[in-house]
Amino acid sequence: MNSFMTVWNPLAQMEEEKRDHDAKMKKMETEMEQVFEMKVREKKQKLKDSEADLQRRHDQMRKSLSQQIAELEERQETFEKEKKQWEQLNNITLEEMRRRSLEANSKDFFDSPSSDETLLSESSSLFDSDKLMNTFSYKKQLYGLYPPDSYTDQAAATASDDVANMQIDGVMRSARG
């Protein structure tokens, strides 16, 4: 009779539909909450796993760097010992050798008669006479072959000019030949 009444009673039918709808909504809400909680748990687990992985990598990297530092310190210590032994064996420090080398190189550059020839050989084109004379005038001033303005001794001035001219002649011959 209830179902018969429901068919004939629209209010009862609406109430029953409302109850069914509310039950269905409650069930869907519960399912959605369960899915949400499950997803939250999965995300938290992913974060924990990721954090653990990052921590493991960090520890591994730290260990590797510690080993590298120890190895470098050992190498540096070995190098310093070998350097000290070499210095004692040769009775000279590396700093002293560097200083001597720099001094020798600077003297070689300024004292070398071939520096004029090097200047010419590095040039890709032949010097015209004006350029050549300007270059050698500069070289004479650089090497101190020109007498200073306050020079009064004519013999010294002539001698330095003769030396400079001989150098110029030698360079010009080597440039032509």
Coordinates of C-alpha atoms in Angstrom, one line a residue:
M1 CA 0.0 0.0 0.0
N2 CA 2.9 2.2 0.6
S3 CA 4.1 2.0 -2.9
F4 CA 0.6 2.4 -4.2
M5 CA 0.3 5.5 -2.1
T6 CA 3.6 6.8 -3.2
V7 CA 2.4 6.7 -6.8
W8 CA -0.7 8.5 -6.0
N9 CA 0.8 10.8 -3.3
P10 CA 3.2 13.2 -5.0
L11 CA 4.4 14.6 -1.7
A12 CA 5.4 11.2 -0.5
Q13 CA 7.1 10.5 -3.8
M14 CA 9.1 13.8 -3.5
E15 CA 10.1 13.0 0.0
E16 CA 11.4 9.5 -1.0
E17 CA 13.3 11.0 -3.9
K18 CA 14.8 13.6 -1.6
R19 CA 15.9 10.9 0.8
D20 CA 17.4 8.8 -2.0
H21 CA 19.2 11.9 -3.3
D22 CA 20.5 12.9 0.1
A23 CA 21.7 9.3 0.7
K24 CA 23.4 9.3 -2.7
M25 CA 25.0 12.7 -2.0
K26 CA 26.2 11.5 1.4
K27 CA 27.7 8.4 -0.2
M28 CA 29.5 10.4 -2.9
E29 CA 30.8 12.9 -0.3
T30 CA 32.2 10.0 1.8
E31 CA 33.8 8.5 -1.3
M32 CA 35.3 11.8 -2.3
E33 CA 36.7 12.4 1.3
Q34 CA 38.2 8.9 1.1
V35 CA 39.8 9.6 -2.3
F36 CA 41.0 13.0 -1.0
E37 CA 42.6 11.4 2.2
M38 CA 44.2 8.7 0.0
K39 CA 45.7 11.3 -2.3
V40 CA 46.9 13.4 0.7
R41 CA 48.6 10.2 2.1
E42 CA 50.2 9.5 -1.2
K43 CA 51.5 13.0 -1.5
K44 CA 52.9 12.9 2.0
Q45 CA 54.6 9.6 1.3
K46 CA 56.0 11.0 -1.9
L47 CA 57.4 14.0 0.0
K48 CA 58.9 11.7 2.7
D49 CA 60.5 9.5 0.0
S50 CA 61.8 12.5 -1.9
E51 CA 63.2 14.1 1.3
A52 CA 64.8 10.8 2.3
D53 CA 66.3 10.5 -1.2
L54 CA 67.6 14.1 -1.1
Q55 CA 69.1 13.5 2.4
R56 CA 70.8 10.3 1.1
R57 CA 72.2 12.2 -1.9
H58 CA 73.3 15.1 0.4
D59 CA 75.1 12.7 2.7
Q60 CA 76.7 10.8 -0.2
M61 CA 77.9 14.1 -1.8
R62 CA 79.2 15.3 1.6
K63 CA 81.1 12.1 2.0
S64 CA 82.6 12.3 -1.5
L65 CA 83.6 15.9 -0.9
S66 CA 85.2 15.0 2.4
Q67 CA 87.2 12.3 0.6
Q68 CA 88.3 14.8 -2.1
I69 CA 89.3 17.3 0.5
A70 CA 91.4 14.7 2.3
E71 CA 93.0 13.6 -0.9
L72 CA 93.8 17.2 -1.9
E73 CA 95.3 17.9 1.5
E74 CA 97.4 14.7 1.2
R75 CA 98.6 15.7 -2.3
Q76 CA 99.4 19.2 -1.2
E77 CA 101.4 17.9 1.8
T78 CA 103.3 15.5 -0.5
F79 CA 104.0 18.3 -3.0
E80 CA 105.3 20.6 -0.2
K81 CA 107.6 17.8 1.0
E82 CA 108.9 17.1 -2.5
K83 CA 109.4 20.9 -3.1
K84 CA 111.3 21.2 0.2
Q85 CA 113.5 18.2 -0.7
W86 CA 114.2 19.6 -4.2
E87 CA 115.1 23.0 -2.7
Q88 CA 117.4 21.4 -0.2
L89 CA 119.0 19.2 -2.9
N90 CA 119.6 22.1 -5.2
N91 CA 120.3 24.7 -2.5
I92 CA 117.9 27.2 -4.1
T93 CA 114.3 28.1 -3.5
L94 CA 111.7 28.2 -6.2
E95 CA 111.0 31.9 -5.5
E96 CA 114.7 32.6 -6.0
M97 CA 114.6 30.7 -9.3
R98 CA 111.6 32.7 -10.5
R99 CA 113.3 35.9 -9.6
R100 CA 116.5 34.9 -11.5
S101 CA 114.5 33.7 -14.5
L102 CA 112.6 37.0 -14.7
E103 CA 115.9 39.0 -14.4
A104 CA 117.5 36.9 -17.1
N105 CA 114.5 37.2 -19.4
S106 CA 114.4 41.0 -19.0
K107 CA 118.2 41.3 -19.6
D108 CA 118.0 39.0 -22.6
F109 CA 115.2 41.2 -24.1
F110 CA 117.1 44.4 -23.7
D111 CA 120.6 43.1 -24.3
S112 CA 120.0 40.8 -27.2
P113 CA 121.3 42.1 -30.5
S114 CA 118.7 39.9 -32.3
S115 CA 115.8 41.8 -30.9
D116 CA 116.0 44.2 -33.8
E117 CA 116.0 41.3 -36.2
T118 CA 113.0 39.8 -34.4
L119 CA 111.2 43.0 -34.8
L120 CA 111.8 43.0 -38.6
S121 CA 111.0 39.3 -39.0
E122 CA 107.7 39.6 -37.3
S123 CA 106.6 42.3 -39.7
S124 CA 104.6 41.0 -42.7
S125 CA 105.6 43.7 -45.0
L126 CA 109.0 45.3 -45.8
F127 CA 109.8 48.5 -43.9
D128 CA 110.1 51.6 -45.9
S129 CA 113.1 53.7 -45.0
D130 CA 111.2 56.3 -42.8
K131 CA 109.6 53.5 -40.7
L132 CA 112.9 51.8 -40.4
M133 CA 114.7 54.9 -39.2
N134 CA 111.9 55.8 -36.8
T135 CA 112.1 52.2 -35.4
F136 CA 115.8 52.4 -34.9
S137 CA 115.7 55.8 -33.4
Y138 CA 113.3 54.5 -30.9
K139 CA 115.5 51.5 -30.2
K140 CA 118.6 53.8 -29.8
Q141 CA 116.6 55.8 -27.2
L142 CA 115.4 52.7 -25.5
Y143 CA 118.9 51.2 -25.3
G144 CA 120.4 54.5 -24.2
L145 CA 122.4 54.9 -27.4
Y146 CA 121.3 58.4 -28.0
P147 CA 123.1 60.9 -25.8
P148 CA 120.9 62.8 -23.4
D149 CA 120.2 66.5 -24.1
S150 CA 122.7 67.6 -21.4
Y151 CA 125.6 65.7 -23.1
T152 CA 128.4 68.0 -23.9
D153 CA 131.1 65.4 -24.7
Q154 CA 131.1 65.3 -28.6
A155 CA 133.3 62.1 -28.7
A156 CA 130.9 60.1 -26.6
A157 CA 127.9 61.3 -28.7
T158 CA 129.7 60.4 -31.9
A159 CA 130.7 56.9 -30.5
S160 CA 127.1 56.1 -29.5
D161 CA 125.8 57.3 -32.9
D162 CA 128.4 55.0 -34.6
V163 CA 127.3 52.0 -32.6
A164 CA 123.7 52.7 -33.4
N165 CA 124.5 53.1 -37.1
M166 CA 126.3 49.8 -37.1
Q167 CA 123.3 48.1 -35.6
I168 CA 121.0 49.7 -38.1
D169 CA 123.3 48.6 -41.0
G170 CA 123.4 45.0 -39.7
V171 CA 119.6 44.8 -39.4
M172 CA 119.1 46.4 -42.8
R173 CA 121.4 43.8 -44.4
S174 CA 119.7 40.9 -42.7
A175 CA 116.3 42.3 -43.7
R176 CA 117.4 42.5 -47.4
G177 CA 119.2 39.2 -47.5

